[in-house]
Coordinates of C-alpha atoms in Angstrom, one line a residue:
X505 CA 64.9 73.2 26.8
X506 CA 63.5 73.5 30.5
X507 CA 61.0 75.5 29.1
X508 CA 59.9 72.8 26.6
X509 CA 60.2 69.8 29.3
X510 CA 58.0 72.1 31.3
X511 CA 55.5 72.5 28.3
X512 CA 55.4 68.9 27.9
X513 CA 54.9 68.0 31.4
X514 CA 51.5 70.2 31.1
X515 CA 50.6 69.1 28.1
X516 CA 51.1 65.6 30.0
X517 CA 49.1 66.1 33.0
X518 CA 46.2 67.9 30.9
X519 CA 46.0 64.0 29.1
X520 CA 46.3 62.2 31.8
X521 CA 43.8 64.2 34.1
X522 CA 41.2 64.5 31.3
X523 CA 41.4 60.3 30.7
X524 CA 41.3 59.7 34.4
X525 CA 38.1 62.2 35.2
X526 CA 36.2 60.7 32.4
X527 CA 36.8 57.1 32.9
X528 CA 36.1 56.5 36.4
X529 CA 33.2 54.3 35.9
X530 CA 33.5 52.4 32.5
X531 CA 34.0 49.0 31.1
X532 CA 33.0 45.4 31.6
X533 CA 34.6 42.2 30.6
X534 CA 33.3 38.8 30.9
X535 CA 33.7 35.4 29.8
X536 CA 31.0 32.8 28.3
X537 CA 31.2 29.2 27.2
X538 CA 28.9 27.0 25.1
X539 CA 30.5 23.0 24.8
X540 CA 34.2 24.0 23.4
X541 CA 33.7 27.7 22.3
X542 CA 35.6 29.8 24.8
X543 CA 34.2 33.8 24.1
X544 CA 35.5 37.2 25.8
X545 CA 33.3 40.0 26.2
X546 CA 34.4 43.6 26.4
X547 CA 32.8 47.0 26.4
X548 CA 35.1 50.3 26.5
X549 CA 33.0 53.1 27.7
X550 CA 34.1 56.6 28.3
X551 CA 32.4 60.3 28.0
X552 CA 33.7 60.7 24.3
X553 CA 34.2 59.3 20.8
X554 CA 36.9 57.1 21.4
X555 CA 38.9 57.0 18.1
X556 CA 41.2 54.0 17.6
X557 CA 42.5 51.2 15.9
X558 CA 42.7 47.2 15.9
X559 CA 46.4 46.1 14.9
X560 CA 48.0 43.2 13.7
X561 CA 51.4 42.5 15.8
X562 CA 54.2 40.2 14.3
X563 CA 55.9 38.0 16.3
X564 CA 59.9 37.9 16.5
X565 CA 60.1 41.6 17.0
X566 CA 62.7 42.3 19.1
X567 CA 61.6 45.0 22.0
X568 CA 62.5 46.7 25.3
X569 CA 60.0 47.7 28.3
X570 CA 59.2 51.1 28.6
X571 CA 58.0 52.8 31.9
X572 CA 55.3 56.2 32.4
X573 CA 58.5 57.6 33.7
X574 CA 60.0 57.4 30.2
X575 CA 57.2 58.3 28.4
X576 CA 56.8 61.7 30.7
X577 CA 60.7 62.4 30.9
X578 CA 60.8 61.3 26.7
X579 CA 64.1 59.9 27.3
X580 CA 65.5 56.2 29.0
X581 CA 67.1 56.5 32.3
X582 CA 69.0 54.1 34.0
X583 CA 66.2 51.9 35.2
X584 CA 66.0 48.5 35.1
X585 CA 65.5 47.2 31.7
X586 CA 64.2 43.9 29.6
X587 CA 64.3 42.5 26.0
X588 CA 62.3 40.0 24.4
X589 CA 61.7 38.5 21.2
X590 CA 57.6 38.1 20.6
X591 CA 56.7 35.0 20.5
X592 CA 53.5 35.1 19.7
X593 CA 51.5 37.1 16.8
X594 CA 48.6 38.9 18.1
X595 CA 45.3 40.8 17.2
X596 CA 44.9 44.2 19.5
X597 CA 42.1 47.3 20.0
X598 CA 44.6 50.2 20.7
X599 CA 43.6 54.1 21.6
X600 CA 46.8 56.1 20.9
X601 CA 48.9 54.0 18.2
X602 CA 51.1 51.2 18.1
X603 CA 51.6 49.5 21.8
X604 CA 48.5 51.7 23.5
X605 CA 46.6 48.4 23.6
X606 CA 43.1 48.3 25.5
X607 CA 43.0 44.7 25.3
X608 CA 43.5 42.2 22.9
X609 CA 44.1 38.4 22.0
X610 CA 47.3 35.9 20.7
X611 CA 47.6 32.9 18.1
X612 CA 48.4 31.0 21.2
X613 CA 44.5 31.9 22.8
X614 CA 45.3 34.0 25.8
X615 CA 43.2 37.1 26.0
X616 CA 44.2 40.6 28.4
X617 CA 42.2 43.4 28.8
X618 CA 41.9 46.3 31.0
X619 CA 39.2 48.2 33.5
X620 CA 39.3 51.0 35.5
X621 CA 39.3 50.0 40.1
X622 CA 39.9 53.6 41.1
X623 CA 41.7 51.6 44.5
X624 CA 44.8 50.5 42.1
X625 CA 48.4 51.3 43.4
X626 CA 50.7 49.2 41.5
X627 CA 53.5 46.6 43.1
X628 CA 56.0 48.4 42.6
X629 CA 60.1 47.1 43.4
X630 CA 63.0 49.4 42.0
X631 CA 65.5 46.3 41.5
X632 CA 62.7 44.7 38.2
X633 CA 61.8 46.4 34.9
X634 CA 58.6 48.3 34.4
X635 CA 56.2 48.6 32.1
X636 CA 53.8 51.2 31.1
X637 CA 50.4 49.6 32.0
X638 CA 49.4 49.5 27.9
X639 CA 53.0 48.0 26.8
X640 CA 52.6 45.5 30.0
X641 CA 49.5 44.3 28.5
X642 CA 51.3 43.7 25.0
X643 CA 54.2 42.1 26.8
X644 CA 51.5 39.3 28.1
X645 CA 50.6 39.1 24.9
X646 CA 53.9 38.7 23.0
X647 CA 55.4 36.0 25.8
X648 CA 52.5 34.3 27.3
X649 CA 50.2 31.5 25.5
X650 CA 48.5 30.7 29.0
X651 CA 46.8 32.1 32.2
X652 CA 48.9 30.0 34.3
X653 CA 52.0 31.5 32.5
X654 CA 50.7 34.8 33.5
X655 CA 50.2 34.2 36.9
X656 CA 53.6 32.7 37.2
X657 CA 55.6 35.4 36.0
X658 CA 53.3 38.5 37.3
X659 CA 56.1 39.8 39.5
X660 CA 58.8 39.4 37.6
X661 CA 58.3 43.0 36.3
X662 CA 56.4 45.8 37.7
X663 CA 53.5 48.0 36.1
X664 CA 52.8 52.1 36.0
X665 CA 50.7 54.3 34.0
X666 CA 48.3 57.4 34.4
X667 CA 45.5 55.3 34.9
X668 CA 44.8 52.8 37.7
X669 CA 43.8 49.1 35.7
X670 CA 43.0 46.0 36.9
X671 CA 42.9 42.9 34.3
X672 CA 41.0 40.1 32.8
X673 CA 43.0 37.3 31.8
X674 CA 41.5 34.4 30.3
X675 CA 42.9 31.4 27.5
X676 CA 41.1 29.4 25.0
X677 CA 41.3 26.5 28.4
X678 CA 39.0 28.0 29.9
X679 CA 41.3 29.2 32.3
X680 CA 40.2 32.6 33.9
X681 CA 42.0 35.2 36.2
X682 CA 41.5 38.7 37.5
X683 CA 44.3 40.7 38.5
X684 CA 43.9 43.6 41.1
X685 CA 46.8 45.9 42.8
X686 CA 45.6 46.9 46.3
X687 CA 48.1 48.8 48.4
X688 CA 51.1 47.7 46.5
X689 CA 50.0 43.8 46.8
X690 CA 48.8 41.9 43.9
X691 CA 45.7 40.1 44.7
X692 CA 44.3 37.3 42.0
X693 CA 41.2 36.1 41.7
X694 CA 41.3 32.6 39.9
X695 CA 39.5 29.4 39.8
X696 CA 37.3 28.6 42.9
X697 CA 38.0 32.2 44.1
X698 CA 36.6 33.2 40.8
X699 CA 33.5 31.7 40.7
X700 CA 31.6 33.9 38.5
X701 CA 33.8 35.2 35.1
X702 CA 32.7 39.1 35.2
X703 CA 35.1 42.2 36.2
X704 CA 34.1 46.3 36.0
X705 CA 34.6 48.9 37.8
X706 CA 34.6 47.4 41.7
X707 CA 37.3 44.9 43.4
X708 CA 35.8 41.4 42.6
X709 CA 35.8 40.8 46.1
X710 CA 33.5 43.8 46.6
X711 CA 31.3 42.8 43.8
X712 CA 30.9 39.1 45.2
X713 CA 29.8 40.8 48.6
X714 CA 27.0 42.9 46.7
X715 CA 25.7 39.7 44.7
X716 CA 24.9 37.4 47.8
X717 CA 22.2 39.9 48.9
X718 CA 20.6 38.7 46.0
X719 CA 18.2 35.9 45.6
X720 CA 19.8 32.4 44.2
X721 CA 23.3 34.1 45.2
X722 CA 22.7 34.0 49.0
X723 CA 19.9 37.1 49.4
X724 CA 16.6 37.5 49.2
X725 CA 16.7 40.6 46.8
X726 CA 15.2 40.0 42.9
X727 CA 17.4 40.2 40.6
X728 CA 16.4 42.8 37.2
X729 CA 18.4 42.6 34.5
X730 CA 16.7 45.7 33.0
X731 CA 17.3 47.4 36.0
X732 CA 20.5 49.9 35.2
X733 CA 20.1 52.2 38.0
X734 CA 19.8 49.9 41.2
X735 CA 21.2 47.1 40.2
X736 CA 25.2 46.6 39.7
X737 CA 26.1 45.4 36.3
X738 CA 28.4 42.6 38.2
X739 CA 25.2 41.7 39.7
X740 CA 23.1 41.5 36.2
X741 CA 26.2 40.6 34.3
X742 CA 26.3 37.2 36.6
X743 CA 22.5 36.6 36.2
X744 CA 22.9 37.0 32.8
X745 CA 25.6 34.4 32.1
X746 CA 23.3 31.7 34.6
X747 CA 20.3 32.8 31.7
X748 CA 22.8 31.5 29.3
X749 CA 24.4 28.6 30.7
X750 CA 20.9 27.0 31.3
X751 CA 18.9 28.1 28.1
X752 CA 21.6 28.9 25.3
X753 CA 18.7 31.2 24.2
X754 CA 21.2 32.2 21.2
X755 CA 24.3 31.9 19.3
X756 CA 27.4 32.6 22.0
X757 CA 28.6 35.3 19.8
X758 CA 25.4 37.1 19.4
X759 CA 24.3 36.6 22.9
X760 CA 28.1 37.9 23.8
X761 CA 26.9 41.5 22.0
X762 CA 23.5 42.0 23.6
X763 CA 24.5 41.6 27.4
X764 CA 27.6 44.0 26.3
X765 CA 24.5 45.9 25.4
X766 CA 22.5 45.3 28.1
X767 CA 26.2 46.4 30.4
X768 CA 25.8 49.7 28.5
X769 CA 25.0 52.4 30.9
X770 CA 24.7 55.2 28.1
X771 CA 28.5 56.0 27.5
X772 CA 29.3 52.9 25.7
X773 CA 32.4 53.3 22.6
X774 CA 33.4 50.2 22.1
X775 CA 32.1 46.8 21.8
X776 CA 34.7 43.5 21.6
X777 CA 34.2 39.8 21.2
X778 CA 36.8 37.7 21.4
X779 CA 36.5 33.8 20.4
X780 CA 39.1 32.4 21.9
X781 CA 38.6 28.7 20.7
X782 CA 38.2 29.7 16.9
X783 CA 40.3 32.6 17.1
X784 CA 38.0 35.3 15.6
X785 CA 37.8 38.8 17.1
X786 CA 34.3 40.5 16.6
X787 CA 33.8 44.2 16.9
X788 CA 31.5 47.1 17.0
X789 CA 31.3 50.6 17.7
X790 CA 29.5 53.9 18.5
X791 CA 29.9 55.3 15.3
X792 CA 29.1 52.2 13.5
X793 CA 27.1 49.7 14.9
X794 CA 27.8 46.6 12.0
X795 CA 29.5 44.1 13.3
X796 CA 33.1 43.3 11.9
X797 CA 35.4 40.5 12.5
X798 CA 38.6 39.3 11.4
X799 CA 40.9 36.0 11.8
X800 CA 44.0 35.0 13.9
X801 CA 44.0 32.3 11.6
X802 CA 44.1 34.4 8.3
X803 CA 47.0 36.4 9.2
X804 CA 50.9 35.5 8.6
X805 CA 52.6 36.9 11.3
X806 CA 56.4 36.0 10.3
X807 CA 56.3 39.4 8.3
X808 CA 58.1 42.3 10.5
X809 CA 55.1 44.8 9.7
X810 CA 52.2 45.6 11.5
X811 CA 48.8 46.0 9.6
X812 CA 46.1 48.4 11.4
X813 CA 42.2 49.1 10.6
X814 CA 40.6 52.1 12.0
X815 CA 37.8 50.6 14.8
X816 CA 34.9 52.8 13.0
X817 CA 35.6 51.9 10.2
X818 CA 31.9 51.6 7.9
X819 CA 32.5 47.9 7.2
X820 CA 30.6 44.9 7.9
X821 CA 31.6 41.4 8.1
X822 CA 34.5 40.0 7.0
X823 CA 37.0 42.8 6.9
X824 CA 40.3 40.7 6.8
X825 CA 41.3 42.7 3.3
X826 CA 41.1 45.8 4.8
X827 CA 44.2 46.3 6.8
X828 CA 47.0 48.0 5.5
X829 CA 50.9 49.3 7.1
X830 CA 50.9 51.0 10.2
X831 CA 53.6 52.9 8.9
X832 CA 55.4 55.4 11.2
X833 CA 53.3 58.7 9.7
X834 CA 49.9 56.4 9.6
X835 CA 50.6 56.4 14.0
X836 CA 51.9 59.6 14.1
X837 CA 48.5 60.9 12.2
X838 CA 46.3 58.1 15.0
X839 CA 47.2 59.5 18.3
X840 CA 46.9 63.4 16.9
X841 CA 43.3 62.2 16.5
X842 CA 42.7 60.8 19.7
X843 CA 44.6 63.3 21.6
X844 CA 42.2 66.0 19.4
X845 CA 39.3 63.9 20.7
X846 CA 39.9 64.7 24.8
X847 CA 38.3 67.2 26.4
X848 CA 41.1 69.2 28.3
X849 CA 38.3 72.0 29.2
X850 CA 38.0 75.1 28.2
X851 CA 40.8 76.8 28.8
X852 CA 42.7 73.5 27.8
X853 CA 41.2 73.2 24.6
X854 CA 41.9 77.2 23.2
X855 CA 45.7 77.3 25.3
X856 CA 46.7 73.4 25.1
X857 CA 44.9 71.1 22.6
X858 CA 47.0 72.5 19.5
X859 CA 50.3 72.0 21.0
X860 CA 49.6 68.4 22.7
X861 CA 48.3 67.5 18.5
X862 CA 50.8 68.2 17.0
X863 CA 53.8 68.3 19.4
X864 CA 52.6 65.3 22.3
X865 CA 51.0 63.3 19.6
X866 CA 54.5 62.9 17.1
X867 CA 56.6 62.9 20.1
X868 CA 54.2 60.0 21.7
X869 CA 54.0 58.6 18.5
X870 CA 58.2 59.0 17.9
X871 CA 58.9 57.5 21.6
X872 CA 56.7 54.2 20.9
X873 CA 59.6 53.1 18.3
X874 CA 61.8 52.9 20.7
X875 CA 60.0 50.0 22.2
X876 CA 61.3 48.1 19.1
X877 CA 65.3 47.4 19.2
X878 CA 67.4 46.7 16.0
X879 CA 68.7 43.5 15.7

């Protein structure tokens, strides 16, 4: 058995330090408005094929927090622990299965979504539940129907993970908050201290810095929106949204998916637009470039089953009839396939890739279910 732990705790590290090398400079959320339509923005980028899945999540499904601790020791402790009862049903893009959620939105209109700020250490207080970062995000999701409900109850648990997060919260209000964890303290970024709705890679307060050397921001610099290499995509991602708000040049939606293009810095996976206001979720990937989109509204979420659809999946449109189960062996068979998709190196992929596909990814997938508690 130590022998085994020991394998796993590898087989751990090898995921967690081949995510964290490749994603130190990806993703961008933002959020546009046009009259009463609320719309998210979200580009996942990383230096591979990102396989995953968008999922439909029930509501009244009674769960439990679980912590990275858990996850890497595969068993509970004696650590602080919560239960809830989702109240709210909820549309998600998720990477390893059921719970790994990158982002996502509720029936209620509150959006959550993650970046990487390579600065993150989490609040941490031993006395309060925690929460894997991904299952923290689902929590929100589950309990919340509001930014201000967010921001109220923010330390009420604690967050850890392998990869250090900060978040973009935002509700079909308008309402809009970024949540950074600098040396241990949380730091929010919300109303006038948010004065332009963009987040990526830097602290916001870092990016706001950068943007007043430019011209109509405080600076004399020109802004270039084509300009990838010298010019932060906070700084064109703000220009862009001022282009918008004074000309509505096009269609909030479609203007949503060409500045996530124009974000792109050449590892782009996926693309996300979220409609808060009409509840729609919009999507488009790498490995097909069609844009999808599915319904909060068309979904009945008193069932106890969750419905999945592969993310590159060769559709177009509509594609509300195309979920099916997420049934125990469905998961088990997703995160095999994105832990097959990770680089671990050479060495890693002849020694380690086999056993983390087919041991790590049931186990990982096996764990998950014990987020959900019987009644």
């Amino acid at each position: 058995m130590k022998h085994l732990n020991l394998a796993i705790f590898i087989a751990v590290m090898l995921i967690t330090n081949s995510l964290y090398a490749q994603s130190k400079h990806s993703c961008s959320t933002f959020q546009i408005s046009s009259g009463d339509t609320i719309v998210v923005g979200h580009n996942l980028d990383d230096y591979f094929t990102v396989p995953g899945i968008v999922v439909v999540n029930p509501r009244n499904i009674q769960k439990e927090n679980i912590s990275w601790y858990d996850l890497r020791k595969g068993k509970k402790d004696d650590q602080p622990r919560i239960t809830w009862k989702s109240k709210y049903g909820s549309i998600t893009y998720n990477t390893f299965g059921r719970e790994f959620i990158d982002g996502g939105i509720n029936e209620a209109g509150l959006y959550v979504g993650e970046m990487t700020l390579m600065e993150t250490e989490y609040y941490t207080d031993h006395s309060k539940p925690t929460f894997y970062h991904c299952f923290w995000m689902q929590y929100l999701l589950d309990n919340y129907a509001s930014v201000n409900e967010v921001i109220e109850n923010l330390t009420t648990v604690c967050i850890d993970g392998h990869s250090r997060w900060h978040f973009f919260i935002a509700d079909k209000t308008g309402d809009v908050a970024t949540i950074e964890f600098i040396k241990g303290n949380p730091i929010i970024h919300r109303g006038e201290n948010l004065p332009h709705k963009i987040l990526c890679n830097s602290t916001y307060s870092s990016d706001l810095d950068s943007l007043k050397l430019y011209k109509g921001y405080g600076g004399e610099r020109i802004i270039d929106i084509n300009d990838k290499e010298n010019t932060k995509r906070t700084v064109r991602a703000t220009e862009l949204i001022r282009i918008f708000n004074e000309n509505k040049p096009k269609p909030i939606v479609e203007y949503s998916f060409d500045m996530l293009s124009s974000l792109n810095l050449g590892n782009n996976q996926w693309q996300v637009v979220c409609d808060l206001t009409n509840q729609k979720i919009y999507f488009k990937t790498i490995l097909c470039s069609k844009i999808k989109y599915t319904s909060i509204n068309e979904f009945n979420f008193d069932t106890s089953n969750q419905l999945y659809l592969d993310i590159h999946s060769d559709l177009e449109n509509d594609i509300t009839g195309n979920f099916k189960p997420l049934s125990a062996k469905a998961n088990i068979k997703i995160v095999r396939k994105t832990c097959w998709a990770i680089d671990f190196g050479f060495f890693g992929n002849i020694f380690m890739k086999p056993f983390v596909v087919l041991f790590i990814g049931s186990k990982m997938s096996n764990y998950t279910s014990e987020f959900y508690l019987k009644e």
